[in-house]
Coordinates of N, CA and C in Angstrom, one line a residue:
X1 N 135.5 145.8 81.7 CA 134.7 144.8 82.3 C 133.6 144.4 81.3
X2 N 133.3 143.1 81.0 CA 132.3 142.7 80.1 C 130.9 143.2 80.5
X3 N 130.1 143.7 79.6 CA 128.8 144.1 79.8 C 127.9 143.0 80.1
X4 N 127.1 143.0 81.1 CA 126.1 142.0 81.4 C 124.8 142.4 80.7
X5 N 124.6 141.8 79.5 CA 123.5 142.1 78.7 C 122.3 141.2 79.0
X6 N 121.4 141.6 79.9 CA 120.4 140.8 80.4 C 119.4 140.3 79.2
X7 N 119.5 141.0 78.1 CA 118.6 140.6 77.0 C 119.1 139.3 76.4
X8 N 120.3 138.9 76.7 CA 120.9 137.7 76.1 C 120.9 136.6 77.2
X9 N 120.4 136.9 78.4 CA 120.5 135.9 79.4 C 119.0 135.4 79.7
X10 N 118.8 134.1 79.6 CA 117.5 133.6 79.9 C 117.4 133.3 81.4
X11 N 116.6 134.1 82.0 CA 116.5 133.9 83.5 C 115.4 132.9 83.7
X12 N 115.7 132.0 84.6 CA 114.7 130.9 85.0 C 114.2 131.2 86.4
X13 N 112.9 131.3 86.6 CA 112.3 131.4 87.9 C 112.0 130.0 88.4
X14 N 112.6 129.7 89.6 CA 112.5 128.4 90.1 C 111.1 128.1 90.8
X15 N 110.5 127.0 90.5 CA 109.4 126.5 91.2 C 109.8 125.3 92.1
X16 N 108.9 124.8 92.9 CA 109.2 123.7 93.8 C 108.0 122.8 94.0
X17 N 108.3 121.5 94.0 CA 107.4 120.5 94.4 C 107.9 119.9 95.7
X18 N 107.0 120.0 96.8 CA 107.4 119.5 98.1 C 106.5 118.3 98.3
X19 N 107.1 117.1 98.5 CA 106.3 115.9 98.7 C 106.5 115.5 100.2
X20 N 105.3 115.2 100.8 CA 105.3 114.8 102.2 C 104.7 113.4 102.3
X21 N 105.4 112.5 103.0 CA 104.8 111.2 103.3 C 103.9 111.3 104.5
X22 N 102.8 110.5 104.4 CA 101.9 110.6 105.6 C 102.5 110.1 106.9
X23 N 101.9 110.5 108.0 CA 102.3 110.0 109.3 C 102.2 108.5 109.4
X24 N 102.8 108.0 110.5 CA 102.7 106.5 110.7 C 101.3 106.0 110.6
X25 N 101.0 105.0 109.9 CA 99.7 104.4 109.7 C 99.6 103.2 110.7
X26 N 98.5 102.4 110.5 CA 98.2 101.2 111.3 C 99.2 100.1 111.0
X27 N 100.3 100.0 111.7 CA 101.4 99.1 111.3 C 101.1 97.7 111.5
X28 N 100.1 97.3 112.3 CA 99.8 95.9 112.5 C 98.8 95.4 111.5
X29 N 98.5 96.1 110.4 CA 97.4 95.7 109.5 C 97.9 94.6 108.6
X30 N 96.9 93.8 108.1 CA 97.2 92.7 107.2 C 96.5 93.0 105.8
X31 N 95.9 94.2 105.6 CA 95.3 94.5 104.4 C 95.5 96.0 104.2
X32 N 95.3 96.5 102.9 CA 95.4 97.9 102.6 C 94.3 98.7 103.4
X33 N 93.1 98.1 103.4 CA 92.0 98.8 104.1 C 92.3 99.0 105.6
X34 N 92.8 98.0 106.2 CA 93.1 98.1 107.6 C 94.3 99.0 107.9
X35 N 95.2 99.1 107.0 CA 96.4 100.0 107.1 C 96.1 101.4 107.0
X36 N 95.0 101.7 106.3 CA 94.8 103.1 105.8 C 94.1 104.0 106.9
X37 N 94.8 104.2 108.0 CA 94.5 105.2 109.0 C 95.7 105.5 109.9
X38 N 95.8 106.7 110.3 CA 97.0 107.1 111.1 C 96.9 106.5 112.5
X39 N 98.1 106.1 113.0 CA 98.2 105.8 114.4 C 98.2 107.1 115.3
X40 N 98.1 107.0 116.6 CA 98.3 108.2 117.4 C 99.6 108.9 117.2
X41 N 100.7 108.1 117.0 CA 102.0 108.6 116.7 C 101.9 109.4 115.3
X42 N 101.3 108.8 114.3 CA 101.1 109.4 113.0 C 100.5 110.7 113.1
X43 N 99.4 110.9 113.9 CA 98.8 112.2 114.1 C 99.8 113.2 114.7
X44 N 100.5 112.7 115.6 CA 101.5 113.7 116.3 C 102.6 114.1 115.3
X45 N 103.1 113.1 114.6 CA 104.2 113.5 113.6 C 103.7 114.5 112.6
X46 N 102.5 114.3 112.1 CA 101.9 115.3 111.2 C 101.7 116.7 111.8
X47 N 101.2 116.7 113.0 CA 101.0 118.0 113.7 C 102.3 118.7 113.9
X48 N 103.4 118.0 114.3 CA 104.7 118.6 114.5 C 105.2 119.1 113.1
X49 N 105.0 118.4 112.0 CA 105.4 118.8 110.7 C 104.7 120.1 110.3
X50 N 103.4 120.1 110.5 CA 102.6 121.3 110.2 C 103.1 122.5 110.9
X51 N 103.4 122.4 112.2 CA 103.9 123.5 113.0 C 105.3 124.0 112.4
X52 N 106.1 123.0 112.1 CA 107.4 123.4 111.6 C 107.3 124.1 110.2
X53 N 106.5 123.6 109.4 CA 106.4 124.2 108.0 C 105.8 125.6 108.1
X54 N 104.8 125.8 109.0 CA 104.3 127.2 109.2 C 105.3 128.2 109.6
X55 N 106.3 127.7 110.4 CA 107.4 128.6 110.8 C 108.6 128.7 109.9
X56 N 108.7 127.8 108.9 CA 109.9 127.8 108.1 C 109.7 127.9 106.6
X57 N 108.5 127.5 106.1 CA 108.2 127.5 104.7 C 107.3 128.6 104.2
X58 N 107.6 129.2 103.1 CA 106.6 130.1 102.5 C 105.3 129.5 102.1
X59 N 104.3 130.2 101.9 CA 103.0 129.7 101.5 C 103.1 128.9 100.2
X60 N 102.3 127.9 100.1 CA 102.2 127.2 98.8 C 101.2 127.7 97.9
X61 N 101.4 127.7 96.6 CA 100.5 128.1 95.6 C 99.3 127.1 95.4
X62 N 99.7 125.8 95.7 CA 98.7 124.8 95.6 C 99.0 123.6 96.5
X63 N 98.0 123.0 97.1 CA 98.2 121.8 98.0 C 97.4 120.7 97.4
X64 N 98.0 119.6 97.1 CA 97.4 118.4 96.6 C 97.5 117.3 97.6
X65 N 96.6 116.4 97.6 CA 96.6 115.2 98.5 C 96.1 114.0 97.8
X66 N 96.6 112.9 98.1 CA 96.0 111.6 97.7 C 94.6 111.5 98.3
X67 N 93.8 110.6 97.9 CA 92.5 110.4 98.4 C 92.3 109.5 99.5
X68 N 93.4 108.8 99.9 CA 93.4 107.8 101.0 C 93.2 108.5 102.3
X69 N 92.6 107.7 103.3 CA 92.3 108.3 104.6 C 93.5 108.8 105.3
X70 N 94.7 108.0 105.2 CA 95.9 108.5 105.8 C 96.4 109.8 105.3
X71 N 96.2 110.0 104.0 CA 96.6 111.3 103.4 C 95.7 112.4 103.9
X72 N 94.4 112.2 104.0 CA 93.5 113.2 104.5 C 93.7 113.5 106.0
X73 N 94.0 112.5 106.7 CA 94.3 112.7 108.2 C 95.6 113.4 108.4
X74 N 96.6 113.1 107.5 CA 97.9 113.8 107.6 C 97.7 115.3 107.4
X75 N 96.9 115.6 106.3 CA 96.7 117.1 106.0 C 96.0 117.8 107.1
X76 N 95.0 117.1 107.7 CA 94.2 117.7 108.7 C 95.1 117.9 110.0
X77 N 95.9 117.0 110.3 CA 96.8 117.1 111.5 C 97.8 118.2 111.2
X78 N 98.3 118.3 110.0 CA 99.2 119.4 109.6 C 98.6 120.8 109.7
X79 N 97.3 120.8 109.6 CA 96.6 122.1 109.6 C 96.5 122.7 108.2
X80 N 96.6 121.9 107.2 CA 96.5 122.4 105.8 C 95.2 121.8 105.1
X81 N 94.7 122.6 104.2 CA 93.5 122.2 103.4 C 93.9 121.9 102.0
X82 N 93.7 120.8 101.5 CA 94.0 120.5 100.1 C 93.1 121.2 99.1
X83 N 93.7 121.9 98.1 CA 92.9 122.5 97.1 C 92.3 121.4 96.2
X84 N 92.9 120.2 96.1 CA 92.4 119.1 95.3 C 92.9 117.8 95.8
X85 N 92.0 116.8 95.9 CA 92.5 115.4 96.1 C 92.7 114.8 94.8
X86 N 93.7 113.9 94.7 CA 94.0 113.3 93.4 C 94.4 111.9 93.6
X87 N 93.6 111.0 93.1 CA 93.9 109.5 93.3 C 95.2 109.1 92.7
X88 N 95.8 109.9 91.8 CA 97.1 109.6 91.2 C 98.2 109.6 92.2
X89 N 98.0 110.3 93.4 CA 98.9 110.4 94.5 C 98.7 109.2 95.5
X90 N 97.8 108.3 95.2 CA 97.6 107.2 96.1 C 98.7 106.2 96.0
X91 N 98.9 105.5 97.1 CA 100.0 104.5 97.2 C 99.7 103.2 96.4
X92 N 100.8 102.6 96.0 CA 100.7 101.2 95.4 C 100.1 100.3 96.5
X93 N 99.5 99.2 96.1 CA 99.0 98.2 97.1 C 100.0 97.2 97.3
X94 N 100.8 97.3 98.3 CA 101.9 96.4 98.6 C 101.4 95.0 99.1
X95 N 100.3 95.0 99.7 CA 99.7 93.8 100.2 C 99.3 92.9 99.0
X96 N 98.8 93.5 97.9 CA 98.5 92.7 96.7 C 99.7 92.2 96.0
X97 N 100.8 93.0 96.0 CA 102.1 92.6 95.4 C 102.6 91.4 96.2
X98 N 102.6 91.5 97.5 CA 103.1 90.5 98.4 C 102.4 89.2 98.2
X99 N 101.1 89.2 98.0 CA 100.3 88.0 97.8 C 100.7 87.4 96.4
X100 N 100.8 88.3 95.4 CA 101.2 87.8 94.1 C 102.5 87.1 94.1
X101 N 103.5 87.7 94.7 CA 104.9 87.1 94.7 C 105.0 85.8 95.6
X102 N 104.1 85.8 96.6 CA 104.1 84.5 97.4 C 103.5 83.4 96.6
X103 N 102.5 83.7 95.8 CA 101.9 82.6 94.9 C 102.8 82.2 93.8
X104 N 103.4 83.2 93.1 CA 104.2 82.9 91.9 C 105.6 82.5 92.2
X105 N 106.2 83.1 93.2 CA 107.7 82.8 93.5 C 107.9 82.1 94.8
X106 N 106.9 81.9 95.6 CA 107.1 81.2 96.9 C 107.8 82.1 97.9
X107 N 107.8 83.4 97.7 CA 108.4 84.3 98.7 C 107.4 84.6 99.8
X108 N 107.8 84.3 101.0 CA 106.9 84.5 102.2 C 106.7 85.9 102.5
X109 N 105.5 86.3 102.9 CA 105.2 87.7 103.2 C 106.1 88.1 104.4
X110 N 106.5 89.4 104.4 CA 107.4 89.9 105.5 C 106.6 89.9 106.8
X111 N 107.3 89.4 107.9 CA 106.7 89.3 109.2 C 107.3 90.4 110.1
X112 N 108.3 91.1 109.7 CA 108.9 92.1 110.6 C 109.5 93.2 109.7
X113 N 109.9 94.3 110.3 CA 110.6 95.4 109.6 C 111.8 94.9 108.9
X114 N 112.6 94.0 109.5 CA 113.8 93.5 108.9 C 113.5 92.7 107.7
X115 N 112.4 92.0 107.6 CA 112.0 91.2 106.5 C 111.8 92.1 105.2
X116 N 111.3 93.3 105.4 CA 111.1 94.2 104.3 C 112.4 94.5 103.5
X117 N 113.5 94.5 104.2 CA 114.8 94.9 103.5 C 115.1 93.9 102.4
X118 N 114.7 92.7 102.5 CA 115.0 91.7 101.4 C 113.7 91.5 100.5
X119 N 112.5 91.7 101.1 CA 111.3 91.4 100.4 C 111.0 92.5 99.4
X120 N 111.2 93.8 99.7 CA 110.8 94.8 98.7 C 111.7 94.8 97.5
X121 N 113.0 94.6 97.5 CA 113.8 94.5 96.3 C 113.4 93.4 95.4
X122 N 113.1 92.2 96.0 CA 112.7 91.1 95.1 C 111.3 91.3 94.5
X123 N 110.4 91.9 95.3 CA 109.1 92.2 94.8 C 109.1 93.2 93.7
X124 N 109.8 94.3 93.9 CA 109.9 95.3 92.9 C 110.5 94.8 91.6
X125 N 111.5 94.0 91.7 CA 112.2 93.4 90.5 C 111.1 92.6 89.7
X126 N 110.4 91.7 90.4 CA 109.3 90.9 89.7 C 108.2 91.8 89.2
X127 N 107.8 92.8 89.9 CA 106.8 93.7 89.5 C 107.2 94.5 88.2
X128 N 108.4 95.0 88.2 CA 109.0 95.7 87.0 C 109.0 94.8 85.8
X129 N 109.4 93.5 86.0 CA 109.5 92.6 84.9 C 108.1 92.0 84.5
X130 N 107.1 92.5 85.1 CA 105.7 92.0 84.8 C 105.5 90.6 85.1
X131 N 106.3 90.0 86.1 CA 106.1 88.7 86.5 C 104.9 88.6 87.5
X132 N 104.7 89.7 88.2 CA 103.5 89.9 89.0 C 102.8 91.3 88.7
X133 N 101.6 91.4 89.1 CA 100.9 92.6 88.7 C 100.3 93.4 90.0
X134 N 99.9 92.6 91.0 CA 99.3 93.3 92.1 C 98.0 93.9 91.7
X135 N 97.7 95.1 92.3 CA 96.5 95.8 92.0 C 96.6 96.6 90.7
X136 N 97.8 96.9 90.2 CA 98.1 97.6 89.0 C 99.5 97.2 88.5
X137 N 99.7 97.2 87.1 CA 101.0 97.0 86.6 C 102.0 98.1 87.0
X138 N 103.2 97.7 87.0 CA 104.3 98.7 87.3 C 104.2 99.9 86.4
X139 N 104.1 99.6 85.1 CA 104.1 100.7 84.1 C 102.9 101.7 84.3
X140 N 101.8 101.1 84.8 CA 100.6 102.0 85.0 C 100.9 102.9 86.3
X141 N 101.5 102.3 87.3 CA 101.8 103.1 88.5 C 102.8 104.2 88.1
X142 N 103.8 103.8 87.4 CA 104.8 104.8 87.0 C 104.2 106.0 86.1
X143 N 103.3 105.6 85.2 CA 102.7 106.6 84.4 C 101.8 107.6 85.1
X144 N 101.0 107.1 86.1 CA 100.2 108.0 86.8 C 101.0 109.0 87.7
X145 N 102.1 108.5 88.3 CA 102.9 109.4 89.1 C 103.6 110.4 88.1
X146 N 104.0 110.0 87.0 CA 104.6 110.9 86.0 C 103.7 112.0 85.6
X147 N 102.4 111.7 85.3 CA 101.5 112.7 84.8 C 101.1 113.7 85.9
X148 N 100.9 113.3 87.2 CA 100.5 114.2 88.2 C 101.7 115.1 88.5
X149 N 102.9 114.6 88.5 CA 104.1 115.5 88.7 C 104.3 116.4 87.6
X150 N 104.1 116.0 86.4 CA 104.3 116.8 85.2 C 103.3 118.0 85.3
X151 N 102.1 117.8 85.8 CA 101.1 118.8 85.9 C 101.5 119.8 87.0
X152 N 102.1 119.3 88.1 CA 102.5 120.1 89.2 C 103.7 120.9 89.0
X153 N 104.5 120.5 88.0 CA 105.8 121.1 87.8 C 105.6 122.4 86.9
X154 N 105.8 123.5 87.6 CA 105.7 124.8 86.8 C 106.7 125.8 87.4
X155 N 107.6 126.3 86.6 CA 108.6 127.3 87.2 C 107.8 128.5 87.9
X156 N 108.3 128.9 89.0 CA 107.7 130.0 89.7 C 106.5 129.6 90.7
X157 N 106.1 128.3 90.7 CA 105.0 127.9 91.5 C 105.5 126.8 92.5
X158 N 105.0 126.9 93.8 CA 105.3 126.0 94.8 C 104.1 125.1 95.1
X159 N 104.2 123.8 95.0 CA 103.1 122.9 95.2 C 103.5 121.9 96.3
X160 N 102.6 121.7 97.2 CA 102.7 120.7 98.3 C 101.9 119.4 97.9
X161 N 102.5 118.3 98.0 CA 101.8 117.0 97.7 C 101.9 116.1 98.9
X162 N 100.8 115.8 99.5 CA 100.7 114.9 100.6 C 100.3 113.5 100.1
X163 N 101.3 112.5 100.3 CA 101.2 111.3 99.6 C 101.8 110.1 100.4
X164 N 102.4 109.1 99.7 CA 102.9 107.9 100.3 C 104.3 107.6 99.9
X165 N 104.9 106.7 100.6 CA 106.3 106.4 100.3 C 106.6 105.8 98.9
X166 N 105.7 105.0 98.4 CA 105.9 104.4 97.1 C 105.8 105.4 96.0
X167 N 104.9 106.4 96.2 CA 104.8 107.5 95.2 C 106.1 108.4 95.2
X168 N 106.6 108.7 96.4 CA 107.8 109.5 96.5 C 109.0 108.7 95.9
X169 N 109.1 107.4 96.2 CA 110.2 106.6 95.6 C 110.1 106.7 94.1
X170 N 108.9 106.6 93.5 CA 108.7 106.6 92.1 C 109.1 108.0 91.5
X171 N 108.8 109.1 92.3 CA 109.2 110.4 91.9 C 110.7 110.5 91.8
X172 N 111.4 109.8 92.7 CA 112.8 109.8 92.7 C 113.4 109.0 91.6
X173 N 112.7 107.9 91.2 CA 113.1 107.1 90.0 C 113.0 108.0 88.8
X174 N 111.9 108.8 88.7 CA 111.8 109.6 87.5 C 112.8 110.7 87.4
X175 N 113.1 111.3 88.6 CA 114.1 112.4 88.6 C 115.5 111.9 88.4
X176 N 115.8 110.7 88.9 CA 117.2 110.2 89.0 C 117.5 109.0 88.1
X177 N 116.4 108.6 87.3 CA 116.6 107.4 86.4 C 117.0 106.2 87.2
X178 N 116.4 105.9 88.3 CA 116.7 104.7 89.1 C 116.2 103.4 88.5
X179 N 117.0 102.4 88.6 CA 116.5 101.0 88.2 C 115.7 100.5 89.4
X180 N 115.0 99.3 89.2 CA 114.1 98.8 90.2 C 114.8 98.5 91.5
X181 N 116.0 98.0 91.5 CA 116.7 97.7 92.7 C 117.0 99.0 93.5
X182 N 117.4 100.0 92.8 CA 117.7 101.3 93.6 C 116.4 102.0 94.0
X183 N 115.3 101.8 93.2 CA 114.0 102.3 93.6 C 113.6 101.7 94.9
X184 N 113.8 100.4 95.1 CA 113.5 99.7 96.4 C 114.4 100.2 97.5
X185 N 115.6 100.5 97.2 CA 116.6 101.0 98.2 C 116.2 102.4 98.7
X186 N 115.7 103.2 97.8 CA 115.3 104.6 98.3 C 114.0 104.5 99.0
X187 N 113.1 103.5 98.7 CA 111.8 103.4 99.4 C 112.0 103.0 100.8
X188 N 112.9 102.1 101.1 CA 113.0 101.4 102.4 C 113.2 102.4 103.5
X189 N 114.1 103.4 103.4 CA 114.4 104.3 104.5 C 113.5 105.5 104.7
X190 N 112.5 105.7 103.8 CA 111.6 106.9 103.8 C 110.9 107.0 105.1
X191 N 111.1 108.0 105.9 CA 110.5 108.2 107.2 C 109.0 108.6 107.0
X192 N 108.2 108.2 108.0 CA 106.8 108.7 108.1 C 106.9 110.2 108.3
X193 N 106.1 111.0 107.6 CA 106.0 112.5 107.7 C 107.3 113.2 107.2
X194 N 108.1 112.5 106.4 CA 109.3 113.1 105.9 C 109.0 114.0 104.7
X195 N 109.9 114.9 104.4 CA 109.8 116.0 103.4 C 110.8 115.8 102.3
X196 N 110.4 115.8 101.1 CA 111.2 115.6 99.9 C 111.0 116.8 98.9
X197 N 112.0 117.4 98.5 CA 111.9 118.7 97.7 C 112.5 118.5 96.3
X198 N 111.8 119.0 95.3 CA 112.2 119.0 93.9 C 112.2 120.4 93.4
X199 N 113.3 120.9 92.8 CA 113.3 122.2 92.1 C 112.8 122.1 90.7
X200 N 112.0 123.0 90.3 CA 111.4 123.0 89.0 C 111.9 124.2 88.2
X201 N 112.6 123.9 87.1 CA 113.1 124.9 86.2 C 112.5 124.6 84.8
X202 N 112.6 125.5 83.9 CA 112.2 125.2 82.5 C 113.0 124.1 81.9
X203 N 114.2 123.9 82.4 CA 115.0 122.8 81.9 C 114.7 121.4 82.5
X204 N 113.8 121.4 83.5 CA 113.5 120.1 84.1 C 113.2 120.2 85.6
X205 N 113.0 119.0 86.2 CA 112.7 118.9 87.6 C 113.8 118.1 88.3
X206 N 114.4 118.7 89.4 CA 115.6 118.1 89.9 C 115.4 118.0 91.4
X207 N 115.9 116.8 92.0 CA 115.8 116.6 93.4 C 116.8 117.6 94.1
X208 N 116.2 118.2 95.2 CA 117.1 119.1 96.0 C 117.2 118.6 97.5
X209 N 116.3 117.8 97.9 CA 116.3 117.3 99.3 C 115.5 116.0 99.5
X210 N 116.1 115.1 100.2 CA 115.5 113.8 100.4 C 115.3 113.4 101.9
X211 N 114.1 113.0 102.2 CA 113.9 112.3 103.5 C 114.2 113.2 104.7
X212 N 113.9 114.5 104.6 CA 114.1 115.4 105.7 C 113.0 115.3 106.8
X213 N 113.5 115.3 108.1 CA 112.5 115.3 109.2 C 112.9 116.3 110.2
X214 N 113.0 117.6 109.8 CA 113.4 118.6 110.8 C 112.5 118.7 112.0
X215 N 111.3 118.4 111.9 CA 110.3 118.4 113.0 C 110.6 117.3 114.0
X216 N 111.4 116.3 113.6 CA 111.7 115.2 114.5 C 113.2 115.1 114.9
X217 N 113.9 116.2 114.5 CA 115.3 116.3 114.8 C 115.6 116.4 116.3
X218 N 114.8 117.1 117.1 CA 115.2 117.3 118.5 C 115.4 115.9 119.2
X219 N 116.4 115.8 120.0 CA 116.7 114.5 120.7 C 115.5 113.9 121.4
X220 N 114.7 114.7 122.0 CA 113.6 114.2 122.8 C 112.5 113.6 121.8
X221 N 112.6 113.8 120.5 CA 111.7 113.2 119.6 C 112.3 112.0 118.8
X222 N 113.4 111.5 119.2 CA 114.1 110.4 118.5 C 113.2 109.2 118.5
X223 N 112.5 108.9 119.6 CA 111.6 107.7 119.6 C 110.4 107.9 118.8
X224 N 110.2 109.1 118.2 CA 109.0 109.3 117.4 C 109.3 109.2 115.9
X225 N 110.5 108.8 115.5 CA 110.8 108.5 114.1 C 110.5 107.1 113.8
X226 N 109.8 107.0 112.6 CA 109.4 105.7 112.2 C 109.4 105.5 110.7
X227 N 109.5 104.3 110.2 CA 109.5 104.0 108.8 C 108.2 103.3 108.3
X228 N 107.8 102.4 109.2 CA 106.7 101.5 108.8 C 105.5 101.7 109.7

């Protein structure tokens, strides 16, 4: 039998980045400022998630949160305290992008959830091509997400990040090399209060779970699942 010479085997201790999207926010808003607070359902989603994680997840070595009100309210409802708030985990301003593309391309702002299915891909394509800028260029948004995730990624360490759907979608783009169209496609179905896991090894960071909502799986909570 061949000898297992551990001195010649490089063992990698896995770390993990767990990204959580905030609970449902103020869906009837017409500006980022008005949107930035949890709805009653959003508070309940976050509370259910916190209870589930306490029963199923090991303790985290670090908890990070965006600085937005909906991020802070989600953390509070989950029953966790952020070790640090970090503006790099803040959401893109989609309202600003929607205004820009309406002015430059004549694309009407979405009036329903169904409208977003066609609006987001067109908007992200124009944003990536620098035809519109919104509140920040696409390259700047991508760079800030890359830097905060690079800092969080450490083999052997588990980090929880409470953030937003656009940030999570960008993390998926970075992990899977998604083009703008596929970036929009993965953003669209991201549930409020969903969980996304990335394994961290010395060789890189790899997606291991996408859009999980175990706290909303019971049939009696089916009506509590939301995207927008």
